[in-house]
Tab-separated table of C-alpha atoms in Angstrom:
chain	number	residue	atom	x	y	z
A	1	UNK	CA	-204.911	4.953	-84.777
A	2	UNK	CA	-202.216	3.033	-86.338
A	3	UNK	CA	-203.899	0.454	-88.948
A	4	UNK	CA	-201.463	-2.594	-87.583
A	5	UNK	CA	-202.780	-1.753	-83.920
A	6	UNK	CA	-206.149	-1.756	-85.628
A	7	UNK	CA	-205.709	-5.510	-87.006
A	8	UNK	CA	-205.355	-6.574	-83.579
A	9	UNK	CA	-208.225	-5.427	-82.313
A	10	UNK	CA	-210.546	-6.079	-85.192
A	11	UNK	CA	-209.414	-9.430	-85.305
A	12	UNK	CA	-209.677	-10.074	-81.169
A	13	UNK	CA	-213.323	-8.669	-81.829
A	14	UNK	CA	-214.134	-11.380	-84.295
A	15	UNK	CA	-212.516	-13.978	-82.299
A	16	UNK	CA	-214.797	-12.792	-78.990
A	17	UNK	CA	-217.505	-13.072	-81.640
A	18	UNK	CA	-216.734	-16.477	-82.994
A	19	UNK	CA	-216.175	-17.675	-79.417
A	20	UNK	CA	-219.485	-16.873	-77.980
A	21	UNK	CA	-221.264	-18.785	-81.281
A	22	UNK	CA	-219.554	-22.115	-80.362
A	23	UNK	CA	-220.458	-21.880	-76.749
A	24	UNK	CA	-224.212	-21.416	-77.462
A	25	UNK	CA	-223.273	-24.008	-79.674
A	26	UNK	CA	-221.850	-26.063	-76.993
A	27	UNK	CA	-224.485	-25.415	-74.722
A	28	UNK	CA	-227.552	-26.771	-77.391
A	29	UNK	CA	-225.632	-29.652	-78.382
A	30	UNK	CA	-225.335	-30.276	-74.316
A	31	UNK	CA	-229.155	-29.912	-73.869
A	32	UNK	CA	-230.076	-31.623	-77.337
A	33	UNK	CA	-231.604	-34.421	-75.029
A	34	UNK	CA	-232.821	-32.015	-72.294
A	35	UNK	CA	-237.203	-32.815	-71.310
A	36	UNK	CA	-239.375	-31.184	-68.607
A	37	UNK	CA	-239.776	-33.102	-65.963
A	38	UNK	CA	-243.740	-32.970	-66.097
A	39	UNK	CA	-246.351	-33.045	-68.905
A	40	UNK	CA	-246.340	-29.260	-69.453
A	41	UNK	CA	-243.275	-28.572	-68.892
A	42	UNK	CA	-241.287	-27.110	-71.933
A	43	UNK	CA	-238.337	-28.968	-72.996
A	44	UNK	CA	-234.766	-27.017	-73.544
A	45	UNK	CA	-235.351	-24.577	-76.545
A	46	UNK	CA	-232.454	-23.682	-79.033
A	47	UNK	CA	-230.493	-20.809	-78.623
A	48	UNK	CA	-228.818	-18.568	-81.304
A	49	UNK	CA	-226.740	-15.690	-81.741
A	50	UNK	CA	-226.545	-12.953	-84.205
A	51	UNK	CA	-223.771	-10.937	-85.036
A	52	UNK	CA	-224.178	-7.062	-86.162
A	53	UNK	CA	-221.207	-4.796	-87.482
A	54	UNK	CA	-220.324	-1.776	-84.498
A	55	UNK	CA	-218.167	1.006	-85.578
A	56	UNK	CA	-215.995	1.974	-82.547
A	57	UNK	CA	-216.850	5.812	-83.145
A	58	UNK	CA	-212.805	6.528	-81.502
A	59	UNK	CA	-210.837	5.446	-84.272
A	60	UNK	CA	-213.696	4.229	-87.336
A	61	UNK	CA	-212.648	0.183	-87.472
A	62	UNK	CA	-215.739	-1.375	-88.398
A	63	UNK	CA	-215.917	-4.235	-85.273
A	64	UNK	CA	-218.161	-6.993	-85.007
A	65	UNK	CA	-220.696	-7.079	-81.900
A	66	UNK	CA	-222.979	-10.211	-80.481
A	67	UNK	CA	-226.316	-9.281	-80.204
A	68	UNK	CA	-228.852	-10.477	-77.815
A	69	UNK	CA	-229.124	-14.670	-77.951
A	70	UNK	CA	-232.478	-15.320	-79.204
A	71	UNK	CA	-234.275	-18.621	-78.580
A	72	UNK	CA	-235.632	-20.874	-81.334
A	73	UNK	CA	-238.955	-20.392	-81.467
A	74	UNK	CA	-239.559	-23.718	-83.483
A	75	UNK	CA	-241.916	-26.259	-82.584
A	76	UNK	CA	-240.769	-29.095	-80.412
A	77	UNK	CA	-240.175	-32.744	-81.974
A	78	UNK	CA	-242.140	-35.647	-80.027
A	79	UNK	CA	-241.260	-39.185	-79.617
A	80	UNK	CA	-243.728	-41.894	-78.419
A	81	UNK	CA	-242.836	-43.047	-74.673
A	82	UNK	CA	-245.688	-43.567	-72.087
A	83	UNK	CA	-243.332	-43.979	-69.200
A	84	UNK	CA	-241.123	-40.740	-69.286
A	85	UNK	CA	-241.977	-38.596	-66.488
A	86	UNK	CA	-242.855	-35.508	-68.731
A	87	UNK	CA	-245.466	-38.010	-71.453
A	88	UNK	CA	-248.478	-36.336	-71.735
A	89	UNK	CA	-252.213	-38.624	-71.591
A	90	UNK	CA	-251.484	-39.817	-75.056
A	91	UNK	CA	-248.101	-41.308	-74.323
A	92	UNK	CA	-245.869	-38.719	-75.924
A	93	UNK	CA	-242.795	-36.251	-74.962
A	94	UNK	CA	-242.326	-33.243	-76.553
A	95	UNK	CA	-238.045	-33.020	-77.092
A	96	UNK	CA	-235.635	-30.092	-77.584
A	97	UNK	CA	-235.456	-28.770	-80.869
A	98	UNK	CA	-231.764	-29.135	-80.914
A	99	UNK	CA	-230.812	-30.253	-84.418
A	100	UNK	CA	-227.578	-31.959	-84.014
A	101	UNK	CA	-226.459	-31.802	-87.648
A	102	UNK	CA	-227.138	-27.253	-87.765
A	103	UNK	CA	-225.485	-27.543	-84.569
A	104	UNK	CA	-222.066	-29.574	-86.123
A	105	UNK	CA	-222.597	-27.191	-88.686
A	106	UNK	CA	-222.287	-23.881	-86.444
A	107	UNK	CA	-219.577	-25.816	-84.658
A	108	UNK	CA	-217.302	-26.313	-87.750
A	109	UNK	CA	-217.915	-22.755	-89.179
A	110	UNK	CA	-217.075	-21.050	-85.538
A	111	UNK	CA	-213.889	-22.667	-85.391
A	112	UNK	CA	-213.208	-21.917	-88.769
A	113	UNK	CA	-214.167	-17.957	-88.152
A	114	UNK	CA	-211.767	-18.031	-85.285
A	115	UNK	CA	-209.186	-19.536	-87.585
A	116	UNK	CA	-209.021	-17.094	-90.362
A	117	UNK	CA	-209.243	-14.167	-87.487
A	118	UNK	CA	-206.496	-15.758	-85.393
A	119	UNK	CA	-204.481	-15.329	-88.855
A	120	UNK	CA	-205.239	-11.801	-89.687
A	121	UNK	CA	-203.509	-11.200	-86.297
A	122	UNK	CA	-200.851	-13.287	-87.176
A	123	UNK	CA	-200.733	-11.202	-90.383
A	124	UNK	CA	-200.703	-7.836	-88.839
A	125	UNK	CA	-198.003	-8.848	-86.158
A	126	UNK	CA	-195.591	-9.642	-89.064
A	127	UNK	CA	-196.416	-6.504	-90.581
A	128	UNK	CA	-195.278	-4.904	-87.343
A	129	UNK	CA	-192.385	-6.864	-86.933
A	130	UNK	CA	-191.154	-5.775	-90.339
A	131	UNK	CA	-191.571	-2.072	-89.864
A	132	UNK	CA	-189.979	-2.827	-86.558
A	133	UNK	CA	-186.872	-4.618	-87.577
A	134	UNK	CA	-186.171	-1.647	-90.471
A	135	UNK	CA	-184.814	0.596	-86.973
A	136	UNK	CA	-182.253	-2.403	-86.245
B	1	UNK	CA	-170.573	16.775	-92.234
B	2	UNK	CA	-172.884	19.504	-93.445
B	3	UNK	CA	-171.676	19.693	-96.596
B	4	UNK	CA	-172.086	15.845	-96.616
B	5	UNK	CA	-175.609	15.794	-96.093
B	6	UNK	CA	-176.322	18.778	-98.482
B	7	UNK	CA	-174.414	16.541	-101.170
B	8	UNK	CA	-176.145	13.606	-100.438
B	9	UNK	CA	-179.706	15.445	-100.471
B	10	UNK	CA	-178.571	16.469	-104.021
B	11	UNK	CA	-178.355	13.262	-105.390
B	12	UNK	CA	-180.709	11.070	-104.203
B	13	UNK	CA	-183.149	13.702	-103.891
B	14	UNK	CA	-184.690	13.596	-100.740
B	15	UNK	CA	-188.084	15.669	-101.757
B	16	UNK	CA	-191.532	15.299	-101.060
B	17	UNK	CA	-191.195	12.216	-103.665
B	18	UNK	CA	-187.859	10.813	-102.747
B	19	UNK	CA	-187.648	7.390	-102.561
B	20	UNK	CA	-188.189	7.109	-98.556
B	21	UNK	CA	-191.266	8.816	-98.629
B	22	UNK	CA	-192.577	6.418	-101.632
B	23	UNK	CA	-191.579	3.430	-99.410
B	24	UNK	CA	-193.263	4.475	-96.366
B	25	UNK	CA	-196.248	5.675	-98.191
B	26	UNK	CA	-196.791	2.617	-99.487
B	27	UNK	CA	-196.184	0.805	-96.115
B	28	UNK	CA	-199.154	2.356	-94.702
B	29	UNK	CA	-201.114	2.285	-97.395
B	30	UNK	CA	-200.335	-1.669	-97.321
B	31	UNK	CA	-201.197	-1.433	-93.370
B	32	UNK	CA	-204.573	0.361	-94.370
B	33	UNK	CA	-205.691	-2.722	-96.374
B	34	UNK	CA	-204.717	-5.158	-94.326
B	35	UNK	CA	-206.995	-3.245	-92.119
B	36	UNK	CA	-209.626	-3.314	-94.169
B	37	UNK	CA	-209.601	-7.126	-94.610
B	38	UNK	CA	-209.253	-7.814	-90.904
B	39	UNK	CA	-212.633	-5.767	-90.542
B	40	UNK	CA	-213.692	-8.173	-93.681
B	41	UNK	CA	-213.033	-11.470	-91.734
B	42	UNK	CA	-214.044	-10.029	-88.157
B	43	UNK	CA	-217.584	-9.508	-89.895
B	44	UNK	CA	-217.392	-12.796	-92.234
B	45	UNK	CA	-220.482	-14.170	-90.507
B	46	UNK	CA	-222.483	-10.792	-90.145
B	47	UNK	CA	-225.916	-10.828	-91.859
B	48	UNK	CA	-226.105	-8.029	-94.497
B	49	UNK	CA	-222.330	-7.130	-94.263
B	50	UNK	CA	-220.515	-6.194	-97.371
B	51	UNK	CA	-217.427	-6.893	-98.446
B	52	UNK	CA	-214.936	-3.718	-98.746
B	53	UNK	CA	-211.631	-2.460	-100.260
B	54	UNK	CA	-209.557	0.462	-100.229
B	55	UNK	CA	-208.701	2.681	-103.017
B	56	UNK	CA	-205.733	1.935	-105.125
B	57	UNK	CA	-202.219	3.222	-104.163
B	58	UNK	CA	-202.234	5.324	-106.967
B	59	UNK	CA	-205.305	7.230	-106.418
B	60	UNK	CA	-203.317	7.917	-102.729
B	61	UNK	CA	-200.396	8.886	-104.494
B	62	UNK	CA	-202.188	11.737	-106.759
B	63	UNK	CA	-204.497	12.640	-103.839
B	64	UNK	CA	-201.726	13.472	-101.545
B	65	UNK	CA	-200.061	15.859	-103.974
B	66	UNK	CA	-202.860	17.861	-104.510
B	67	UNK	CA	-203.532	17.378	-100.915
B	68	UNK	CA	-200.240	19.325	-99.818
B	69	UNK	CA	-200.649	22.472	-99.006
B	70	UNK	CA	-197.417	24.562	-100.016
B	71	UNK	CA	-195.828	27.131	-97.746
B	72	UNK	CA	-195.329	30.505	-99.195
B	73	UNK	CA	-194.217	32.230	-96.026
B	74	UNK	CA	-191.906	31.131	-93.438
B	75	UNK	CA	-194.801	32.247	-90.555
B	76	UNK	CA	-197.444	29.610	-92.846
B	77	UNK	CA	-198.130	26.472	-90.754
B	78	UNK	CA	-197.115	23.524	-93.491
B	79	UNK	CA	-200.391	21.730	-93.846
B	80	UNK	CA	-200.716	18.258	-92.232
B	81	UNK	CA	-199.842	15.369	-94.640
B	82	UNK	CA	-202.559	12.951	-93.469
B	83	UNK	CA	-202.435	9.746	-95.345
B	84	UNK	CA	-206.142	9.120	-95.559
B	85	UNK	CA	-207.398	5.882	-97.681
B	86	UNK	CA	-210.394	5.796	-99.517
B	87	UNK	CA	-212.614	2.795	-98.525
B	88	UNK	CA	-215.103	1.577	-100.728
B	89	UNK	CA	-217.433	-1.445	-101.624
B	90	UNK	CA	-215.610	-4.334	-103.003
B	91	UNK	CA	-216.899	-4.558	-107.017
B	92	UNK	CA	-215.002	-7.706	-106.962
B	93	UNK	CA	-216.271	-10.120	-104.296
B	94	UNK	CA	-216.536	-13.455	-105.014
B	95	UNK	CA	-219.471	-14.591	-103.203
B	96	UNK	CA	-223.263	-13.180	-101.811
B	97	UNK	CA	-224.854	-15.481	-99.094
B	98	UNK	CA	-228.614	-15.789	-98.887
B	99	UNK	CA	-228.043	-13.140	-95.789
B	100	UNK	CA	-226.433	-10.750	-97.930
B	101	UNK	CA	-223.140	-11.087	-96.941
B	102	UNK	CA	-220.771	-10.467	-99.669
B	103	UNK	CA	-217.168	-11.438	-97.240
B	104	UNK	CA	-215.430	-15.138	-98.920
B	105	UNK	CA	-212.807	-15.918	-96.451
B	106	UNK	CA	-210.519	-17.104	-99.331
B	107	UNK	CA	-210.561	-14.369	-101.258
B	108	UNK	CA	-209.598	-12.005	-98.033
B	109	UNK	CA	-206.404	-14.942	-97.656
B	110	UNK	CA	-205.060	-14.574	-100.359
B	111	UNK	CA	-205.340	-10.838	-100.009
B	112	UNK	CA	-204.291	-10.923	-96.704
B	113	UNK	CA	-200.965	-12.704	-97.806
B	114	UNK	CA	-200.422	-10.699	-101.111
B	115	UNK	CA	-200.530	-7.632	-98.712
B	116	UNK	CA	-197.835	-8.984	-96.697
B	117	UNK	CA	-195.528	-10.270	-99.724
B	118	UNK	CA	-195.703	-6.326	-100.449
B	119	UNK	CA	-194.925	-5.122	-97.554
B	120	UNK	CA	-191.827	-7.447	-96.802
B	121	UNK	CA	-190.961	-5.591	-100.346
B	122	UNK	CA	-191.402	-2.253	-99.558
B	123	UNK	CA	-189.719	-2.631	-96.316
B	124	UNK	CA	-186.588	-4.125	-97.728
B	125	UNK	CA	-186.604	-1.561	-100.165
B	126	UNK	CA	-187.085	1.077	-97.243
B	127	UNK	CA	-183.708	-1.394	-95.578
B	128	UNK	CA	-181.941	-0.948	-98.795
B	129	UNK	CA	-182.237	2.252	-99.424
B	130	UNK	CA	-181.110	3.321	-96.020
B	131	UNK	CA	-178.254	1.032	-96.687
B	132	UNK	CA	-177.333	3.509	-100.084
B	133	UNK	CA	-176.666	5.981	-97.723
B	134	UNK	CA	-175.022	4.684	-95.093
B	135	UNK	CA	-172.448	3.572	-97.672
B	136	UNK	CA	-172.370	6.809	-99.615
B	137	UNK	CA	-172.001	8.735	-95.965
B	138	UNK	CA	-169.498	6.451	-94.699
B	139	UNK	CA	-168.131	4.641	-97.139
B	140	UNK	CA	-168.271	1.374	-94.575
B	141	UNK	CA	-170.614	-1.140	-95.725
């Protein structure tokens, strides 16, 4: 396969990537504050994604692939308050361990990802539009 | 207009090494790196992924000449000249993360952009070239 058609898809593939880590993203920092409703119910767990190299076996571009989305396995902060439905005898509510400041974190380094693929594409379009404009 | 074009093969020497076929040469070899760093930044963020190069154009350039298989008999199917790059580790990469990734997105920039500055070059020198002739055919510029 042509290298410059390559660059396209390479860079799509990390883009896909980088897309699917800031919507888990999205999604913990949406359930940061998520509780069960009763005492033993488990509040929302963190998500995460992994990313693994694939070689598409067609042409030999080395891709990247999402793996499966594992779940945090962390124990769950508590916070003292007797009258939330989900307290336990004690007084106490386990929360989501959501950490908002790993979560900005992910957030800014997605976007960034996507960035510097969105740019290799860029790149490898102006390649082809050079080797293109030499049959004008 | 024969005679022309056996003239004009004279001069500028349009063999296996004339000037066109360094230009293009080069082009894809250009195309195959810029390859090679798009898989870099597609797998920035993958645990355990390391960063890689290609082989210089001058390795390429050697390879394919010993690479060529020459035709001694008009029946003799000329062998394939397959422009295959060498890909290899990247010695030079500036950064390991604690998950073993060796990929610095600035490094693979300014790559990225010193890959296209050369291939603007060779393709105007590719434009240029093509120019030479048109003029030396025609005498029009």
């Amino acid at each position: 396969m042509d290298p410059l058609k390559s660059i396209s898809a390479i860079a799509a593939s990390g883009m896909h990537a980088q897309g699917v880590r800031l919507k888990v993203t999205a999604e913990n920092v949406a359930n940061a504050g998520s509780t069960g409703n009763t005492p033993g119910e488990d509040p929302y767990r963190r998500k995460m994604v992994s990313f693994s190299e694939m070689v598409d076996r067609a042409n030999g571009n080395s891709m990247v692939e999402v793996g499966a989305i594992d779940r945090d396995d962390s124990a769950f902060p508590v916070k003292y308050d007797p009258v939330h439905p989900a307290a336990d005898e004690r007084g106490y509510v386990r929360t989501s361990n959501v950490s908002s400041i790993i979560e900005m974190n992910n957030m800014r380094e997605a976007s960034r990802s996507y960035e510097a693929n969105i740019n290799m594409f860029d790149a490898g379009r102006r390649m082809r539009r050079q080797m293109l404009d030499l049959l004008k | 207009m024969i005679h022309i074009h056996s003239n004009l093969e004279k001069t500028l020497n349009m063999d296996s090494l004339s000037f066109f076929n360094l230009a293009s040469k080069r082009m894809a070899w250009l195309a195959e790196t810029q390859r090679v760093v798009a898989e870099n930044v597609a797998n920035a963020d993958t645990p355990g992924f390391k960063a890689r190069t290609t082989e210089g154009f001058d390795k390429m350039l050697s390879d394919g000449a010993q690479a060529h298989l020459k035709v001694s008999h008009p029946g003799h199917i000329a062998g394939t000249q397959t422009t295959t790059v060498g890909v290899e580790e990247d010695a030079n990469a500036w950064s390991t993360s604690p998950n073993g990734n060796t990929v610095a997105l600035e490094q693979q920039t300014i790559k990225a952009n010193e890959i296209n500055e050369n291939y603007q070059l060779a393709a105007s020198l590719y434009r240029k070239g093509h120019e030479l002739v048109r003029l030396a055919a025609t005498g029009v510029r």
